[in-house]
Each structure stands twice: as structure tokens, then as C-alpha cells.
PDB file of C-alpha atoms and ligand atoms in Angstrom:
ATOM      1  CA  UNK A  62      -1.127  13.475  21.343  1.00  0.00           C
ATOM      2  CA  UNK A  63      -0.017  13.264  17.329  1.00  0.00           C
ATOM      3  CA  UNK A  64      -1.344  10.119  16.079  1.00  0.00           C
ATOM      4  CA  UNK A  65       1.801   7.674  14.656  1.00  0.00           C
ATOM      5  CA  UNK A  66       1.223   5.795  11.431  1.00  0.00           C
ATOM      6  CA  UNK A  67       3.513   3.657   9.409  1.00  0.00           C
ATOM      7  CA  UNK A  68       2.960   3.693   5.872  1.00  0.00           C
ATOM      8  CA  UNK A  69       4.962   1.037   3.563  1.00  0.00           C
ATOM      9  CA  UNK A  70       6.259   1.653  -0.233  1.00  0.00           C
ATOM     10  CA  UNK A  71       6.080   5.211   0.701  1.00  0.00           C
ATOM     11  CA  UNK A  72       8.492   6.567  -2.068  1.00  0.00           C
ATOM     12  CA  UNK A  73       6.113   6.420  -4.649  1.00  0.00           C
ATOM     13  CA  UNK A  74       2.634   6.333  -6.390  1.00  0.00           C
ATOM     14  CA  UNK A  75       0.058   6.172  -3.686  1.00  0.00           C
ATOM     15  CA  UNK A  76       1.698   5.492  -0.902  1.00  0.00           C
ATOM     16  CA  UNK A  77       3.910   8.421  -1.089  1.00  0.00           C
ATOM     17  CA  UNK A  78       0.154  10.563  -1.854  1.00  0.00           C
ATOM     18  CA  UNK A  79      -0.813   9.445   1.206  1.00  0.00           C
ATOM     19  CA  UNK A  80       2.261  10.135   3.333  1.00  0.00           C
ATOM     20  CA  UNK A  81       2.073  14.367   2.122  1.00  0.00           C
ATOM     21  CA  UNK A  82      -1.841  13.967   2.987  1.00  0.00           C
ATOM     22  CA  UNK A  83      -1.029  13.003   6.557  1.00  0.00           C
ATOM     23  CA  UNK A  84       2.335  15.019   6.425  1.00  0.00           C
ATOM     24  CA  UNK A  85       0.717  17.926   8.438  1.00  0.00           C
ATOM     25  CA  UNK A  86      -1.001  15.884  11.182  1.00  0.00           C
ATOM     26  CA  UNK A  87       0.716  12.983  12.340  1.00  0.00           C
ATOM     27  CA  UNK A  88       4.449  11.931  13.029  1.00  0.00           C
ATOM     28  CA  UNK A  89       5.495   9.018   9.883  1.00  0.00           C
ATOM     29  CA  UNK A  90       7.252   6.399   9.286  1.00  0.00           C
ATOM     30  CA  UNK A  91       7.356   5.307   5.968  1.00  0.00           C
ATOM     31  CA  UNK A  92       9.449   2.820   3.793  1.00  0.00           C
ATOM     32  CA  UNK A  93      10.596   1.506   0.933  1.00  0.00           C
ATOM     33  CA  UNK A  94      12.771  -0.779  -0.517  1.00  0.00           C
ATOM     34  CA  UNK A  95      15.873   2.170  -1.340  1.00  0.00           C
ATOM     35  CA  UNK A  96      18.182   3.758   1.175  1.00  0.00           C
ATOM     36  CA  UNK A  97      16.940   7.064   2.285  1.00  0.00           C
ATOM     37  CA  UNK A  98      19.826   9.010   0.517  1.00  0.00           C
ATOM     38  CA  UNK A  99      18.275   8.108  -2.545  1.00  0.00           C
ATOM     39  CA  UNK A 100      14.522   8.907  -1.303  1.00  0.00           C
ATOM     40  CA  UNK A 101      14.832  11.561   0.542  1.00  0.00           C
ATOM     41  CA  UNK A 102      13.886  14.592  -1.293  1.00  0.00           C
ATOM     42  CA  UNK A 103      10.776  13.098  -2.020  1.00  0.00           C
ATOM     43  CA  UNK A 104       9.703  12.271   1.276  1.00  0.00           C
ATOM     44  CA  UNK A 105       7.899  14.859   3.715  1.00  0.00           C
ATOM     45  CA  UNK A 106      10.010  16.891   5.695  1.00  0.00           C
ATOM     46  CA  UNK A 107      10.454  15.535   9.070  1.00  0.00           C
ATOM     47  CA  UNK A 108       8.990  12.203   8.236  1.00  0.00           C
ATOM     48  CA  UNK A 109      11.119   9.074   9.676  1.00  0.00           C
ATOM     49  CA  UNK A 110      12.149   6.450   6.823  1.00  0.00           C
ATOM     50  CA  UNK A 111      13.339   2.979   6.916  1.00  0.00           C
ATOM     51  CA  UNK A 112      14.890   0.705   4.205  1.00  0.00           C
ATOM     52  CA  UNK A 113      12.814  -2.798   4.267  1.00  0.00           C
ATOM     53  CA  UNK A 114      12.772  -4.579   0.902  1.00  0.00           C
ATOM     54  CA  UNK A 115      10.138  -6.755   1.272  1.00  0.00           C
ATOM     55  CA  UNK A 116      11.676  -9.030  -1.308  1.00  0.00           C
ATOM     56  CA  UNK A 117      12.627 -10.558   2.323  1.00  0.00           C
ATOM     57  CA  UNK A 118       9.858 -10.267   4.461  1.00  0.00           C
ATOM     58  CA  UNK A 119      11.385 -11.373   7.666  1.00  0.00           C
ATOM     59  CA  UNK A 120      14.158  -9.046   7.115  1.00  0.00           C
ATOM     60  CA  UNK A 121      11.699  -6.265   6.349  1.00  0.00           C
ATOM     61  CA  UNK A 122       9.740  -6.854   9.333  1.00  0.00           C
ATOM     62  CA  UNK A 123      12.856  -6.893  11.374  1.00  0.00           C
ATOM     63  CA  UNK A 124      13.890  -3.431   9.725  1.00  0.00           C
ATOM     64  CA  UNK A 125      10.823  -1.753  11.074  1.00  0.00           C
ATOM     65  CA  UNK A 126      10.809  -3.175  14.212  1.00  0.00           C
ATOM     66  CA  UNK A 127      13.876  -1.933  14.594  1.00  0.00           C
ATOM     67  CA  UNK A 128      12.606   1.467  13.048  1.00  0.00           C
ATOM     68  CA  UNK A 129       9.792   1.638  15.679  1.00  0.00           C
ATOM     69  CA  UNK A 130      12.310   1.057  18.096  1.00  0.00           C
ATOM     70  CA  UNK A 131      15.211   3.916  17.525  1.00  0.00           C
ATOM     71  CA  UNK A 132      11.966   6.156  17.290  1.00  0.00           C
ATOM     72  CA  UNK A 133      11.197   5.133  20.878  1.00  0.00           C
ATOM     73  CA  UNK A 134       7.394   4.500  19.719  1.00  0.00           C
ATOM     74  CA  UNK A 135       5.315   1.778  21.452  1.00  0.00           C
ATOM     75  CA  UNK A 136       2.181   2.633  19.912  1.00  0.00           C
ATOM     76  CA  UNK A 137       1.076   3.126  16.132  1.00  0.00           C
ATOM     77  CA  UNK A 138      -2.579   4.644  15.236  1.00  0.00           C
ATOM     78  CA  UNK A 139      -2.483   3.531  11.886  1.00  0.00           C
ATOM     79  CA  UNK A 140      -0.464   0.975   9.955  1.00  0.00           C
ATOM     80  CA  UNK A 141      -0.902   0.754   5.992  1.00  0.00           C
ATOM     81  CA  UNK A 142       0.702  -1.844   4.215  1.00  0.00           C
ATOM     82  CA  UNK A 143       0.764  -0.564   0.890  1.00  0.00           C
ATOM     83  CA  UNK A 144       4.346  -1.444  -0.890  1.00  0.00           C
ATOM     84  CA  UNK A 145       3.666  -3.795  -3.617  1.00  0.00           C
ATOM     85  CA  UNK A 146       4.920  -4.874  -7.271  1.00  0.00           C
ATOM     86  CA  UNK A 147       3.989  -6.966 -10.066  1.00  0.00           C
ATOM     87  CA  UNK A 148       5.679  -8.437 -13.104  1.00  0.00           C
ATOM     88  CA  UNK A 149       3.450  -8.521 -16.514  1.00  0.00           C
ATOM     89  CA  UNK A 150       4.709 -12.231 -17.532  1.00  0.00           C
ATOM     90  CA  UNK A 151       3.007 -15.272 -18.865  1.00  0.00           C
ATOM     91  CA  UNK A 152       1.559 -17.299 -16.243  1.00  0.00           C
ATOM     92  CA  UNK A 153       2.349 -20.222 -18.753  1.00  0.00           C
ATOM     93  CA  UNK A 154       5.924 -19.448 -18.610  1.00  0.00           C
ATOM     94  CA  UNK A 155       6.708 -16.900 -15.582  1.00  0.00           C
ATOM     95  CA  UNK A 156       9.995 -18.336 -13.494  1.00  0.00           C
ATOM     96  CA  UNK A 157       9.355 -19.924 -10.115  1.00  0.00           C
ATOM     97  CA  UNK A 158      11.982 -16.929  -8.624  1.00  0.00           C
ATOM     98  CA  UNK A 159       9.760 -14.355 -10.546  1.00  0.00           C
ATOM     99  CA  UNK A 160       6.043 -15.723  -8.950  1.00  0.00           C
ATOM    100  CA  UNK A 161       8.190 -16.028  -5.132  1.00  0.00           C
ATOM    101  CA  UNK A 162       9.098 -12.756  -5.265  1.00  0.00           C
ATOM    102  CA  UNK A 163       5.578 -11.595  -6.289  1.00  0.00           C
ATOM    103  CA  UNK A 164       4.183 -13.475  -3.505  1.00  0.00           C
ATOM    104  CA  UNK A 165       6.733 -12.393  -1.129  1.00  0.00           C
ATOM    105  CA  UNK A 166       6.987  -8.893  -1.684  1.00  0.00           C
ATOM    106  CA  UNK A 167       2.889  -8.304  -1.586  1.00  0.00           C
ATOM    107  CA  UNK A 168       1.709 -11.313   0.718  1.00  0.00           C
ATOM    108  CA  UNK A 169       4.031 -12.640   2.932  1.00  0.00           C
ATOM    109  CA  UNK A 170       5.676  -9.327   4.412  1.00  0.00           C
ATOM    110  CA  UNK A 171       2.366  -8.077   4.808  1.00  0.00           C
ATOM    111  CA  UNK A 172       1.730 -11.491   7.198  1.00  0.00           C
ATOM    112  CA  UNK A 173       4.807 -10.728   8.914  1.00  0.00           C
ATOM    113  CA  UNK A 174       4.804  -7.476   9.198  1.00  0.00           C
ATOM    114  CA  UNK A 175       1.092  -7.434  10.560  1.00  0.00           C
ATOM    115  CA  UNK A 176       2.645 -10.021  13.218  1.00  0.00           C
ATOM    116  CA  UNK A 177       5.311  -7.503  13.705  1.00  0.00           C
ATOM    117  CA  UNK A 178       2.674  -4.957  14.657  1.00  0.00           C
ATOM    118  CA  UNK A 179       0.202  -6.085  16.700  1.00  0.00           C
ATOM    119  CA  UNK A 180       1.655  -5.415  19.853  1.00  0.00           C
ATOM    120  CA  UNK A 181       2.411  -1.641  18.633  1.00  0.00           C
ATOM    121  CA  UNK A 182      -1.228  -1.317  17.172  1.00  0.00           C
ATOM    122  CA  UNK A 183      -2.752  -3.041  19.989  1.00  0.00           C
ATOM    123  CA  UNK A 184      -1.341  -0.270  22.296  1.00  0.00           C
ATOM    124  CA  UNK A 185      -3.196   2.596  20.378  1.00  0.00           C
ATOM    125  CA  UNK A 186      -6.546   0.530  19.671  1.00  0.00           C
ATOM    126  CA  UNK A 187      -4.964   1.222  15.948  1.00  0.00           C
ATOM    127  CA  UNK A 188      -6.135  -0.192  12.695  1.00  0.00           C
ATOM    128  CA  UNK A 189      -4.106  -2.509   9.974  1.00  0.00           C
ATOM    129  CA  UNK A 190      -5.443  -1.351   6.514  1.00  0.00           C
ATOM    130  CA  UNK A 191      -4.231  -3.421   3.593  1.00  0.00           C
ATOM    131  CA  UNK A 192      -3.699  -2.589   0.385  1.00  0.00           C
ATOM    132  CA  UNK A 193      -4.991  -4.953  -2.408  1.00  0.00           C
ATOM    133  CA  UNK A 194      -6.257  -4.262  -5.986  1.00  0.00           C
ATOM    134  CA  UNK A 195      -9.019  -4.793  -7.946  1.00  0.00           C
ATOM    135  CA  UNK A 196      -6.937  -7.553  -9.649  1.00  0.00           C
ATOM    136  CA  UNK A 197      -7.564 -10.041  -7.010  1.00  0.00           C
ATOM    137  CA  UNK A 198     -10.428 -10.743  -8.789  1.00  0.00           C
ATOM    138  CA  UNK A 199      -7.854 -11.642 -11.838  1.00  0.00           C
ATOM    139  CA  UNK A 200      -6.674  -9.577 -13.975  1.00  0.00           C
ATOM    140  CA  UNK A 201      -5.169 -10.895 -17.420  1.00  0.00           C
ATOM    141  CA  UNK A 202      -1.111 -10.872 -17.706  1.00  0.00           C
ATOM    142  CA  UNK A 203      -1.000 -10.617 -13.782  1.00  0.00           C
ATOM    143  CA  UNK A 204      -1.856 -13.732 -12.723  1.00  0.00           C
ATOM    144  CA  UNK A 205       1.065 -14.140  -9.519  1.00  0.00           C
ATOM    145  CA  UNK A 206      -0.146 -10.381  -9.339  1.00  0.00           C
ATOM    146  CA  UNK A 207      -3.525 -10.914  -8.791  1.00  0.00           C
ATOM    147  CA  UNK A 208      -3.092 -14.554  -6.951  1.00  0.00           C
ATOM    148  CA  UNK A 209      -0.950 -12.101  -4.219  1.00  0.00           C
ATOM    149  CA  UNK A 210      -3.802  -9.954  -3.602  1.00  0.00           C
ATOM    150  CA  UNK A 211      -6.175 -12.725  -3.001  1.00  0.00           C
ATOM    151  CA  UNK A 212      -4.277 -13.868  -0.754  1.00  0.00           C
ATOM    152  CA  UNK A 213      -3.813 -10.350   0.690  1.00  0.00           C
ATOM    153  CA  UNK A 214      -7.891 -10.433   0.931  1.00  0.00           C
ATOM    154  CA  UNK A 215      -8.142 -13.808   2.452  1.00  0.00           C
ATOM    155  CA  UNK A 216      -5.621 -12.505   5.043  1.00  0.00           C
ATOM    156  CA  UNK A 217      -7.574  -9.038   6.166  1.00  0.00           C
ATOM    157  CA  UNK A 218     -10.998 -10.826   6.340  1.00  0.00           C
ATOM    158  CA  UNK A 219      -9.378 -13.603   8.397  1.00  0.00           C
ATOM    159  CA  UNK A 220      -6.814 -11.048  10.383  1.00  0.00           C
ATOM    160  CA  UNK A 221     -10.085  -8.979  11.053  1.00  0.00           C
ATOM    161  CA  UNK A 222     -12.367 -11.649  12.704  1.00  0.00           C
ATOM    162  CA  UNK A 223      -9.317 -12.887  14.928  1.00  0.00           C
ATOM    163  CA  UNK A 224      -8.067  -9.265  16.205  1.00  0.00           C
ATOM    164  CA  UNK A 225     -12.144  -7.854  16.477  1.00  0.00           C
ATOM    165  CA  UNK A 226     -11.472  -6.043  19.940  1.00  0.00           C
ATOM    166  CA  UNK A 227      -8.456  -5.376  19.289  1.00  0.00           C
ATOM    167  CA  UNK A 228      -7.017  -4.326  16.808  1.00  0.00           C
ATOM    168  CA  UNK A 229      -9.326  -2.961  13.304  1.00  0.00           C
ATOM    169  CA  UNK A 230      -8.290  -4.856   9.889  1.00  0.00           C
ATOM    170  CA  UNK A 231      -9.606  -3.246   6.540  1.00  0.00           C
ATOM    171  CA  UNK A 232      -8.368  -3.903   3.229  1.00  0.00           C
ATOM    172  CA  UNK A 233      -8.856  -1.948   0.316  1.00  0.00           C
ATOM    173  CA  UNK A 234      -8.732  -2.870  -3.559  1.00  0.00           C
ATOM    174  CA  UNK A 235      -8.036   0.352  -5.675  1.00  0.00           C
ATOM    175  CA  UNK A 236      -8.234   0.232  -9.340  1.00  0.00           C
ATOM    176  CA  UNK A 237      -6.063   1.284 -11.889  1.00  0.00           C
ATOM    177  CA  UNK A 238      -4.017   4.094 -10.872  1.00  0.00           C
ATOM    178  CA  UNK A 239      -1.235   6.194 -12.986  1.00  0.00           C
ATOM    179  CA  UNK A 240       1.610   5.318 -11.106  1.00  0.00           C
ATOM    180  CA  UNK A 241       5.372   4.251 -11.805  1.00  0.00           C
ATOM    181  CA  UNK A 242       3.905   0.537 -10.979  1.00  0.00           C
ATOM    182  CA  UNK A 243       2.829  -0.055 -14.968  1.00  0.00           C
ATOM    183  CA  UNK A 244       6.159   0.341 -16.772  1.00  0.00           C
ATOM    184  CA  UNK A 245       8.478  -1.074 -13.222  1.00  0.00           C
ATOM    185  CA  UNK A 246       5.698  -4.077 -14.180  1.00  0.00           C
ATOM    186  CA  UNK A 247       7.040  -4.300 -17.882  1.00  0.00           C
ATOM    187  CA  UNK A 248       3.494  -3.360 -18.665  1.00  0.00           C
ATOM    188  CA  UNK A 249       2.259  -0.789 -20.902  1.00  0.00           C
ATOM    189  CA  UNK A 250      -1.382  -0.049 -20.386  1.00  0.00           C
ATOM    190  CA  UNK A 251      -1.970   1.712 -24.408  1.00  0.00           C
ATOM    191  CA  UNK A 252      -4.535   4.456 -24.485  1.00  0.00           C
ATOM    192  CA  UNK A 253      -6.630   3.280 -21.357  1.00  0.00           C
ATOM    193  CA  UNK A 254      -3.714   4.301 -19.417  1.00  0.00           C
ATOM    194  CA  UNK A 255      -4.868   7.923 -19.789  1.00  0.00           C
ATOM    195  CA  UNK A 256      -8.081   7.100 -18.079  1.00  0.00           C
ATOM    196  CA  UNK A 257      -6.434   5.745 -15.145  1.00  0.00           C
ATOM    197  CA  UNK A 258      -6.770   8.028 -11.733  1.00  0.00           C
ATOM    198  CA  UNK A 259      -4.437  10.516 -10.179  1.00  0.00           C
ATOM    199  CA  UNK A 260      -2.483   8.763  -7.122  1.00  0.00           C
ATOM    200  CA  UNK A 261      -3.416  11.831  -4.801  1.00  0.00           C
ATOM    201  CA  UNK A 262      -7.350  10.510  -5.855  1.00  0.00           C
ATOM    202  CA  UNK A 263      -6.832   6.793  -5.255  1.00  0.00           C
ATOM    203  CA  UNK A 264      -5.067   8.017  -2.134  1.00  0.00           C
ATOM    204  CA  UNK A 265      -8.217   9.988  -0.972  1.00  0.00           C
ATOM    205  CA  UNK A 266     -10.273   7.356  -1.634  1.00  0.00           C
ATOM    206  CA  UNK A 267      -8.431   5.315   0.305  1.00  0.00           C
ATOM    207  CA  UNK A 268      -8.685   7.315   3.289  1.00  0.00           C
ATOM    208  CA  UNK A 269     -12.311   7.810   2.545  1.00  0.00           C
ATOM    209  CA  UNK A 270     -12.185   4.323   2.850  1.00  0.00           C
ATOM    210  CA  UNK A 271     -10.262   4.225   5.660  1.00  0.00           C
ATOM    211  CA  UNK A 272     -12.593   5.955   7.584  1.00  0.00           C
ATOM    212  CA  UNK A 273     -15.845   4.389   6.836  1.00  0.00           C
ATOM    213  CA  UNK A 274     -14.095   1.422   8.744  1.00  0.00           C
ATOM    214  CA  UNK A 275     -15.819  -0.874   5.911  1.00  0.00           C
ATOM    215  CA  UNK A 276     -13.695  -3.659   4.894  1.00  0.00           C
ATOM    216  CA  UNK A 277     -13.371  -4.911   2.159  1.00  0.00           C
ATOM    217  CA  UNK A 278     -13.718  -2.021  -0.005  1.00  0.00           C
ATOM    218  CA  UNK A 279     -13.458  -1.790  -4.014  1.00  0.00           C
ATOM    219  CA  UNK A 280     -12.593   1.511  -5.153  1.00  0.00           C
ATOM    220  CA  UNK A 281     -15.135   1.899  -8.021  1.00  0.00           C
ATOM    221  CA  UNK A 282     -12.649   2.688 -11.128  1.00  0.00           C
ATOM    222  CA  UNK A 283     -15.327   4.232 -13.614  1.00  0.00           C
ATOM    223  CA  UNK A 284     -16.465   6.631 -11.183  1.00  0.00           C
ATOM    224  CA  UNK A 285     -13.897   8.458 -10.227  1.00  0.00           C
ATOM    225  CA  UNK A 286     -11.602   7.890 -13.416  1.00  0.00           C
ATOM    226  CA  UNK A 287     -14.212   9.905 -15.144  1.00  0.00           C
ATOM    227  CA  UNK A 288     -13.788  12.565 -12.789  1.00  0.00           C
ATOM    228  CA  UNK A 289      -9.996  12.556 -13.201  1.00  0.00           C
ATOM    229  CA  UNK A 290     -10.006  12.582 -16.928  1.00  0.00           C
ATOM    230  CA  UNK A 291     -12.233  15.068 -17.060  1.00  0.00           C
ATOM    231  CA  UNK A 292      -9.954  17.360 -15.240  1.00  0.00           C
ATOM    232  CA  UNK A 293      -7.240  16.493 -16.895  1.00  0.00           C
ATOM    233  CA  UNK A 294      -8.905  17.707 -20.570  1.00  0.00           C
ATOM    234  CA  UNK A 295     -10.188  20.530 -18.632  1.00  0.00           C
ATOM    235  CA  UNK A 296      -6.362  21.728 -17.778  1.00  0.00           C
ATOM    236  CA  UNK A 297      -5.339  21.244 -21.808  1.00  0.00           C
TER     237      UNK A 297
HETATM  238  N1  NAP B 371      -1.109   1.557  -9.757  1.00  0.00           N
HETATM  239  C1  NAP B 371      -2.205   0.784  -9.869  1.00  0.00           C
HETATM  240  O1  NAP B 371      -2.853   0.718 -10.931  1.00  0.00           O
HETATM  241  C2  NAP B 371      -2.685  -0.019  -8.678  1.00  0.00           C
HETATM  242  C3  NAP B 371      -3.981  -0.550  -8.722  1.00  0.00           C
HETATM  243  C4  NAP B 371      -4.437  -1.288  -7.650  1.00  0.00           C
HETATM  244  C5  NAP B 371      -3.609  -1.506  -6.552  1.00  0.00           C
HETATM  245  N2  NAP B 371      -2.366  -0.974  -6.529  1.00  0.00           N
HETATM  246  C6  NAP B 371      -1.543  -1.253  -5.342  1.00  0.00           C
HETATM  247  O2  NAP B 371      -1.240  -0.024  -4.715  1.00  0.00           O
HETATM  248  C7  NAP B 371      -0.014  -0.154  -4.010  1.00  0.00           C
HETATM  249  C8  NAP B 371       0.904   0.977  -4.394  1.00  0.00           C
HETATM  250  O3  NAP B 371       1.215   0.852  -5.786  1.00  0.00           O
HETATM  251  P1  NAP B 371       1.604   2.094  -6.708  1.00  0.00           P
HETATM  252  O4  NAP B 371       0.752   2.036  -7.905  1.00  0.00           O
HETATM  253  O5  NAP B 371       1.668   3.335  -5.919  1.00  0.00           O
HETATM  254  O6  NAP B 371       3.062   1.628  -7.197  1.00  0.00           O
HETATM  255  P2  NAP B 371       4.473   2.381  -7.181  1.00  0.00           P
HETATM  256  O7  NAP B 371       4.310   3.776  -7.617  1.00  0.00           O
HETATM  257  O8  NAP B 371       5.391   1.499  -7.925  1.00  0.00           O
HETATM  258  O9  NAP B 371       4.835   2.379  -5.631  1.00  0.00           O
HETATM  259  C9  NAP B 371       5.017   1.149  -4.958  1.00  0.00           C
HETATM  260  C10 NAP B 371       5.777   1.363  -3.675  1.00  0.00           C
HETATM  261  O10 NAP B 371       6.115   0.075  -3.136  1.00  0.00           O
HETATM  262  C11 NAP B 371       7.539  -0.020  -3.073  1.00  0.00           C
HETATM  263  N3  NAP B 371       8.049  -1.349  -3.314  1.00  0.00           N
HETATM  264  C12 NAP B 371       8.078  -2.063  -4.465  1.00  0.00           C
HETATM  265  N4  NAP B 371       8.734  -3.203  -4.302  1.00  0.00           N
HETATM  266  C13 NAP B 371       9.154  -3.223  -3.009  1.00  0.00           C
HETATM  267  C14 NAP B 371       9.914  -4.127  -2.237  1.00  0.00           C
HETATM  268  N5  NAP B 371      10.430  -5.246  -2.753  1.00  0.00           N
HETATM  269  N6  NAP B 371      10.159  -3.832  -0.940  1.00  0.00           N
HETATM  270  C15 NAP B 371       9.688  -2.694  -0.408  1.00  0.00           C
HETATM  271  N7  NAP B 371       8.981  -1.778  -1.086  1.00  0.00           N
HETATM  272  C16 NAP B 371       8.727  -2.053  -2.389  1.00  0.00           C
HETATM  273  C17 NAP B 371       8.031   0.920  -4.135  1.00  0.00           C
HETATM  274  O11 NAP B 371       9.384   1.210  -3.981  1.00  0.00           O
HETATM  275  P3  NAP B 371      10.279   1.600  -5.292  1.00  0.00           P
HETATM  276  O12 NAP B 371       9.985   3.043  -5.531  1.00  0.00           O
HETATM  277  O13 NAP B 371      11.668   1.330  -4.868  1.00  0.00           O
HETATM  278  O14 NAP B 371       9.805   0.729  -6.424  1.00  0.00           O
HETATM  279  C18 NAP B 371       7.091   2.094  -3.908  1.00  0.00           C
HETATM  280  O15 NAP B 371       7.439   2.823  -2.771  1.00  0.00           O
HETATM  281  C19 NAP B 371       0.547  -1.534  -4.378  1.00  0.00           C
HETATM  282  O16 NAP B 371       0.253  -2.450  -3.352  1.00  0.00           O
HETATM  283  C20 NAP B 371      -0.210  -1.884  -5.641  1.00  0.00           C
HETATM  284  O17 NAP B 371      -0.293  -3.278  -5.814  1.00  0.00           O
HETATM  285  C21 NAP B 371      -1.874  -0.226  -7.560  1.00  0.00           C
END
């Protein structure tokens, strides 16, 4: 039987390197906050795609419920909750809509979507993986940014002592990746940008990651940044 994963803010960066990864060997679902017409080209062929703007989270789990549902699937291998945004903004000033948002789009649809899901992950013996960031740690100029991914880590530790048996939690905190996120952020990154990864490496990492069933794990940024630059002044 194919394995079935679901794999959120798909249409993009890292999540959308990880959806051609597991193109090949398992049946998707993937999201994003646009309608398909607008995604679809980018997408993998044959992969199933659902509009859920997590700007609502309720209404986003309720879109891929309903997903799961037209697809006629009552079991999922492998949910990653990966769709998330930031806004580069004072935390001295940043508007009260502005830090909701934040918080909404990264932490509280990934709490209602992971209620959402149990039922369909505890039917395969699946596994929740989380994406945070290294930010949670803080990160300067990202402060509703990085306050969301705390929470996001508070949420898989707890999420994976209460489901132990049945269903596998992991979260992983990638570090700076070259992705559209930066600039949608308002944020430009100057020349460090250049030494950020490749999303097709953070997205192998992750899966490395995934595998090792370790949780939490911090994607060492140095390490493997190096590599990617490297390769990068190689192909000049
Ligand atoms: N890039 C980094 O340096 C970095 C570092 C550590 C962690 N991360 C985390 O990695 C994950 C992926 O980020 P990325 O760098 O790949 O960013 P990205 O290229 O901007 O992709 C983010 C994905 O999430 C979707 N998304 C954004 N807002 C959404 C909303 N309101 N509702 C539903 N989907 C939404 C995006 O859709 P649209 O295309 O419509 O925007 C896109 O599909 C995020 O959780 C991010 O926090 C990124």
C-alpha cells in the first residue's frame, strides 16, 4: 500500500522541496493558502491540493478535513505541518492584528490541525512532524516570529508525551534557508543571505530528521550552509 502524507505550505520553499522528494513514492496532499489555479504548475503531477489559509485556523482545519474526505482517505502515514510566515517588525511597535496573525498562522492551525488529524494518523500508526525554526530560541526583528515557534516546540514535546503509543510527534527547527519567506517577511538578510542553504537541503535534512524519529531536532546551520555555498562557488 502507497503511504499518504499531507504536507502544509506546499507551494513553496521547503515544503514544496519536500513534496517533489516524496512525489515518486507516496500519494499527497499538500496546501497552501492560494487556489490551486494559481499553484498548480508548481505542484507534482498527480498530487491532491487544498486551499487552507491558516490565517484562520479553524477554517483551515476544516478545509483539509474536508480534503481528506473527497479523497476517501481514512488513514495518513505522515503529516508535516510546515506552512508558516513571519513579519520583520518592531516588537516595540508591531500591531496587535500583525502578532495574531503570526501566532495564528504558525501556532494555532498547527494545534488544530494536529486535533484534526489524530484520528487519520492514529489509523496508520503515522507520525505528526512539526516544523519550527531555529528562531524559537529568538531571533532579533522576529520576535512574534520566534515567540510562534516556541510555542510550536512547547506543543510537539507536550503533543508527543500525550499521543506516545499512538501516534509519533517530532518537531524540527531548520535554520536559515533561501526561500521566498525573507523578502514575503519584509526582511532582507544582506550578504549572509548567500550563505543560507538550498530548500531541497533543508528539506533533506528534514527527512533525515524525520527518520531518526529524534525530536526535537536543530538543523545545524554552519554545517551544511558550508556545504551549500561551497557548491554554489563551485558552479560559478
Ligand atoms: N526560510 C527560512 O530561513 C526558515 C528557517 C527556519 C524555519 N523555516 C520554516 O520553514 C517553513 C517553510 O518556510 P519557507 O522558508 O519554505 O517559506 P516559503 O517559501 O514562504 O513557504 C511557506 C509556505 O507556507 C505557506 N503559507 C504562508 N502563509 C500561509 C497561510 N496564511 N496559510 C497557509 N499557508 C501559508 C506559503 O504559501 P504562499 O506561497 O502563498 O506564501 C508557502 O507554501 C515555515 O514554517 C518557516 O517558518 C524557514
Amino acid at each position: 500500500m502507497r503511504s499518504r502524507l499531507l504536507i502544509t505550505g506546499a507551494t513553496a520553499g521547503i515544503g514544496l522541496a519536500m513534496a517533489r522528494r516524496r512525489a515518486a513514492g507516496a500519494d499527497l496532499l499538500l496546501t497552501g493558502r492560494q487556489e490551486h489555479a494559481a499553484v498548480r504548475d508548481r505542484l507534482p503531477p498527480g498530487a491532491a491540493y487544498v486551499a487552507a489559509d491558516q490565517s484562520s485556523p479553524e477554517a483551515a482545519a476544516g478545509a483539509v478535513r474536508g480534503a481528506l474526505d473527497r479523497l476517501g482517505w481514512d488513514r495518513l502515514d505522515l503529516a508535516v505541518l510546515n506552512a508558516g510566515a513571519g513579519h520583520a517588525l518592531d516588537p516595540a511597535t508591531e500591531s496587535a492584528q500583525s502578532i495574531r496573525v503570526t501566532l495564528d498562522v504558525n501556532l494555532a492551525a498547527a494545534i488544530a490541525l494536529a486535533q484534526t488529524l489524530l484520528p487519520f494518523l492514529e489509523n496508520a500508526s503515522g507520525k505528526l512532524v512539526l516544523v519550527g525554526s531555529t528562531a524559537h530560541r529568538g531571533a532579533p526583528g522576529f520576535a512574534s516570529y520566534a515567540a510562534s515557534k516556541a510555542g510550536l516546540d512547547g506543543l510537539a514535546r507536550a503533543l508527543r508525551e500525550e499521543w506516545r503509543g499512538r501516534v509519533a510527534v517530532q518537531i524540527v527547527h531548520p535554520g536559515p534557508t533561501a526561500t521566498g519567506m525573507h523578502e514575503k517577511a519584509g526582511h532582507d538578510p544582506g550578504p549572509i543571505g548567500r550563505m543560507f542553504a538550498r530548500p531541497e537541503t533543508t528539506a533533506a535534512r528534514i527527512e533525515a530528521a524525520i527518520a531518526s524519529g529524534r525530536s526535537p531536532v536543530t538543523i545545524p546551520f554552519a554545517r551544511y550552509a558550508a556545504a551549500d555555498s561551497l557548491t554554489t562557488w563551485m558552479k560559478r
